[in-house]
Coordinates of C-alpha atoms in Angstrom, one line a residue:
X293 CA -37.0 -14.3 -15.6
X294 CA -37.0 -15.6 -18.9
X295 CA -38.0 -20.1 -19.4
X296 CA -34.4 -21.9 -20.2
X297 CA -33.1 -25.4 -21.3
X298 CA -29.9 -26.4 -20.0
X299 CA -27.8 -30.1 -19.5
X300 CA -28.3 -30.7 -15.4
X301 CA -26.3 -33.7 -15.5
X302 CA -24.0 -35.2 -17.9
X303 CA -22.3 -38.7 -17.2
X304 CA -19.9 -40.8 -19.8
X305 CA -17.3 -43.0 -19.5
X306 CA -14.3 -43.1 -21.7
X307 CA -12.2 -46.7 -22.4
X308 CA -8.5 -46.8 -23.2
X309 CA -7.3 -43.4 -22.2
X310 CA -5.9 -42.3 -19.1
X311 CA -7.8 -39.9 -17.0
X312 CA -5.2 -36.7 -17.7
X313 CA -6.0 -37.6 -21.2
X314 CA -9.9 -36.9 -20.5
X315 CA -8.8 -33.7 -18.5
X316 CA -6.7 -32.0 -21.2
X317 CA -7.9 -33.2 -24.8
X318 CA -11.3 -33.7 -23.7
X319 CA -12.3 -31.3 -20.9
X320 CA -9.5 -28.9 -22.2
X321 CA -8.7 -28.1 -18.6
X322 CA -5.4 -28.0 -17.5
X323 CA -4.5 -30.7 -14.8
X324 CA -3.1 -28.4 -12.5
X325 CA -6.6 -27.1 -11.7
X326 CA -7.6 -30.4 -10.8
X327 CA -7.0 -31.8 -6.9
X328 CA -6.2 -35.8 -7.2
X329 CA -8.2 -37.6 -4.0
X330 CA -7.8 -40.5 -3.2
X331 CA -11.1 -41.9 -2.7
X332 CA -13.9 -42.8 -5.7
X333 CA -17.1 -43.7 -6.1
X334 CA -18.8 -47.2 -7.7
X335 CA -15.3 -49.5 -7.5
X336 CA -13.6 -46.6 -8.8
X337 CA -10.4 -46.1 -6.5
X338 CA -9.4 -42.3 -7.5
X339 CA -11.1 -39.2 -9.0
X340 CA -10.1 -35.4 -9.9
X341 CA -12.5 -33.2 -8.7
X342 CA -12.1 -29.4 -10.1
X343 CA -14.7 -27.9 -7.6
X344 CA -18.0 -30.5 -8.6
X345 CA -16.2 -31.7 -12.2
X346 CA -15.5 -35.0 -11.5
X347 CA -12.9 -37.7 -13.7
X348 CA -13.0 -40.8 -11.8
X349 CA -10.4 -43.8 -12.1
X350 CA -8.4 -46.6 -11.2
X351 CA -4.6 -46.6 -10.3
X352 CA -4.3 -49.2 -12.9
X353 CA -6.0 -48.7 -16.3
X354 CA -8.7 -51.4 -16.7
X355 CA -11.4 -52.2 -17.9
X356 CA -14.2 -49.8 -16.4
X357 CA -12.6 -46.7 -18.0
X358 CA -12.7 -43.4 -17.0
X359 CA -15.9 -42.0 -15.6
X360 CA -16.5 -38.0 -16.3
X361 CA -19.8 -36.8 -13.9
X362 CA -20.9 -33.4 -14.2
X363 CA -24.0 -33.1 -11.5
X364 CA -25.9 -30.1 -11.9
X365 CA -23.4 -27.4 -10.4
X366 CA -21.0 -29.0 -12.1
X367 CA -22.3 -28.4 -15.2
X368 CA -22.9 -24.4 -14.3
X369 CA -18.8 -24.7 -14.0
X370 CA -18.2 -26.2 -16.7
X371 CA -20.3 -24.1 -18.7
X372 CA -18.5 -21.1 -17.0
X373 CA -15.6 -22.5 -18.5
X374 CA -16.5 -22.9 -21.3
X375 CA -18.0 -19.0 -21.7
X376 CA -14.9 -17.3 -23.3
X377 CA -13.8 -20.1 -24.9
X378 CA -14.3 -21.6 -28.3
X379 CA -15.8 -24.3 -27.0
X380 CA -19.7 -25.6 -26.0
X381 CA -21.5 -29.2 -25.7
X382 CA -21.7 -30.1 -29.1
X383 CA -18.3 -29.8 -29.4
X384 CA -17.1 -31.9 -26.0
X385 CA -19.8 -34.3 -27.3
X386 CA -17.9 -34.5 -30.8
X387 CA -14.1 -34.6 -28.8
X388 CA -16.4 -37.5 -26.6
X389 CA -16.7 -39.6 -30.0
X390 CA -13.0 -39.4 -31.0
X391 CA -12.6 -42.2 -28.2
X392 CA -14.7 -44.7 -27.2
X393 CA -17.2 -44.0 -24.8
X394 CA -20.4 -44.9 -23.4
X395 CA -22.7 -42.1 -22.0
X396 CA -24.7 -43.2 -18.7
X397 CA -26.7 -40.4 -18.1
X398 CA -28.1 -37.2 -19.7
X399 CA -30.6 -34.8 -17.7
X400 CA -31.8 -32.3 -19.8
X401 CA -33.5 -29.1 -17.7
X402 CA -36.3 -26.9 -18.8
X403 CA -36.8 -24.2 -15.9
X404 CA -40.2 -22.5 -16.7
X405 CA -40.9 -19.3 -15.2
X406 CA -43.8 -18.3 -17.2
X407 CA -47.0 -20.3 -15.6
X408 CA -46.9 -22.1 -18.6
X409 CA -46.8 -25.7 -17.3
X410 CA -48.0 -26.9 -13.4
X411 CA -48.0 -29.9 -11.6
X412 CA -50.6 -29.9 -10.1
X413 CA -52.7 -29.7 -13.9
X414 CA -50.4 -32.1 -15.1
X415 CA -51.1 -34.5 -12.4
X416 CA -54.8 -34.1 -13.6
X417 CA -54.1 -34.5 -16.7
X418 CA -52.2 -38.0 -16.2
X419 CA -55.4 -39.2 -14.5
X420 CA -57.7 -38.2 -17.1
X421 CA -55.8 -40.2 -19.4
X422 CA -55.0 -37.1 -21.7
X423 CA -51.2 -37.7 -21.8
X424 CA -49.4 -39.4 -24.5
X425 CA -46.4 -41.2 -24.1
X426 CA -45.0 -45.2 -24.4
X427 CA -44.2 -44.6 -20.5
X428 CA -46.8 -47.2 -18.3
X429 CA -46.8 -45.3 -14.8
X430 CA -46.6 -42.1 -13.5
X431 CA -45.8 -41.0 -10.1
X432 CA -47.0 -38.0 -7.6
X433 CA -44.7 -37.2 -4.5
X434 CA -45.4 -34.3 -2.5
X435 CA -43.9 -32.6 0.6
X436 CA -45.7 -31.5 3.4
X437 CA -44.6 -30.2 7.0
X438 CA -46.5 -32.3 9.3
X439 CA -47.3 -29.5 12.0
X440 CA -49.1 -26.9 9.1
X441 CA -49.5 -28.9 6.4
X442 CA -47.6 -26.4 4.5
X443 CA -46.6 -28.1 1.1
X444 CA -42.9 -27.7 0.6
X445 CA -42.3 -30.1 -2.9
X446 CA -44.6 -31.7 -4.9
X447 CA -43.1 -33.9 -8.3
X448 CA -44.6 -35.6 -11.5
X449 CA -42.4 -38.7 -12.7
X450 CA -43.3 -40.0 -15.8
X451 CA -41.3 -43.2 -17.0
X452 CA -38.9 -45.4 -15.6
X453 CA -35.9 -44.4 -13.4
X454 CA -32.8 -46.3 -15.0
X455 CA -34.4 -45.8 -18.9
X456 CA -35.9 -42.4 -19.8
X457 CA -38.2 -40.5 -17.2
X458 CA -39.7 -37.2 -17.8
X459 CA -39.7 -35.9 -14.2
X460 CA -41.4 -32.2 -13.2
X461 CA -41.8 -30.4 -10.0
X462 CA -42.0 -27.3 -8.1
X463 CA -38.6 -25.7 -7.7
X464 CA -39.5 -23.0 -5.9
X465 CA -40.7 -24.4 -3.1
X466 CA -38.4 -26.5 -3.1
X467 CA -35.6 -23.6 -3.1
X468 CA -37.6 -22.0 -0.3
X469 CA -38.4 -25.2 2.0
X470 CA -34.3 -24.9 2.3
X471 CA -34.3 -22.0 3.0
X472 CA -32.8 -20.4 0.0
X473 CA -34.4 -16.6 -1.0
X474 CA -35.5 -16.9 -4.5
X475 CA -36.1 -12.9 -6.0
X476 CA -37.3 -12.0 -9.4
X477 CA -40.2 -14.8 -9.9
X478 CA -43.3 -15.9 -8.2
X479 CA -43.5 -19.4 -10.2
X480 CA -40.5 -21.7 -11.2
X481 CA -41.2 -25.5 -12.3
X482 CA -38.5 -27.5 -13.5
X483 CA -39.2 -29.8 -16.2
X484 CA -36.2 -32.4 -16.4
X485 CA -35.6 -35.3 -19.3
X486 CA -33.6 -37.8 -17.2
X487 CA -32.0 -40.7 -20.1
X488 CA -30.2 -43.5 -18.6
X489 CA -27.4 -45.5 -20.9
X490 CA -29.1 -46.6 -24.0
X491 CA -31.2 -43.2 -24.0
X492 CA -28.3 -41.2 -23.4
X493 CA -26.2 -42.0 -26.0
X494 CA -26.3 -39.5 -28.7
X495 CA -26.0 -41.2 -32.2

């Protein structure tokens, strides 16, 4: 398998429009592949889902806007979408900046199949005081199951959660510890830029 970068997650929200608006002229998906709920998420009252793309409301339009969340299969939809079409990120980004909007989060996923990067050497590294970066902490979580001591996830977080973190970890154990058959490749980290508000606006 060959080492790819791809947007995981992709939050923004979108003042002064109405959220059909956001699905048709932004999204270019018509609204009729949308199912309305009635139920949102952070004060919101409402939300569109088309399977795990997600345009989040109020009944009334106020202040807090409309909220577009693309989680990580979302964004594997979306992208299907979007194969076919004349249309990629850059240019929702540049339909994004027609409006006013504020993006809230950006994860940014580089899967690595190729032994290049570990976390367990990168861990090292961190406490040999051989990386570089503005960041203060890092962070080591790891997964065991109590009765072998089998490791099922281990993680490296650099940064802070809510700013800009620079997270990496095994996702091939993780796959497997749920029980998911992963074919093709015997080593699969996940290196993931996560940018929170400021960081994740793209000027």
């Amino acid at each position: 398998m060959d080492n790819s970068v791809r947007i995981d997650y992709f939050a923004v929200t979108v003042k002064d429009v109405p959220p059909e608006e956001v699905l048709e002229e932004i999204l270019l998906i018509p609204q009729d592949k949308f199912a309305l709920n009635v139920w949102g998420i952070n004060k919101y009252q409402r939300h569109y889902a088309c399977s795990d793309i997600k345009v989040y409301f109020n009944q009334v339009l106020d202040k807090m806007g409309v909220y577009l969340e693309l989680k990580g299969q979302g964004c594997r939809q979306y992208e299907e979408f979007l194969n076919g079409n004349e249309n990629n990120w850059v240019a929702l980004v540049n339909r994004l900046y027609q409006y006013q909007v504020n993006f809230t989060r950006i994860d940014i996923a580089n899967d690595i199949y190729d032994k290049a990067l570990s976390v367990q050497t990168l861990y090292a590294y961190c406490k040999r005081g051989l990386c570089i970066t503005r960041a203060q902490h890092v962070d080591y979580y790891e997964r065991s199951i109590l009765e072998t001591g089998e490791r099922v996830g281990e993680t490296v977080t650099i940064g802070a959660r809510g700013s800009q973190q620079w997270c990496v970890y095994n996702k091939l154990i993780e796959q497997r510890g749920k029980g998911k058959v992963v074919d093709n490749t015997n080593s699969w980290i996940r290196a993931e830029l996560r940018c929170w508000q400021g960081k994740a606006n793209i000027s």
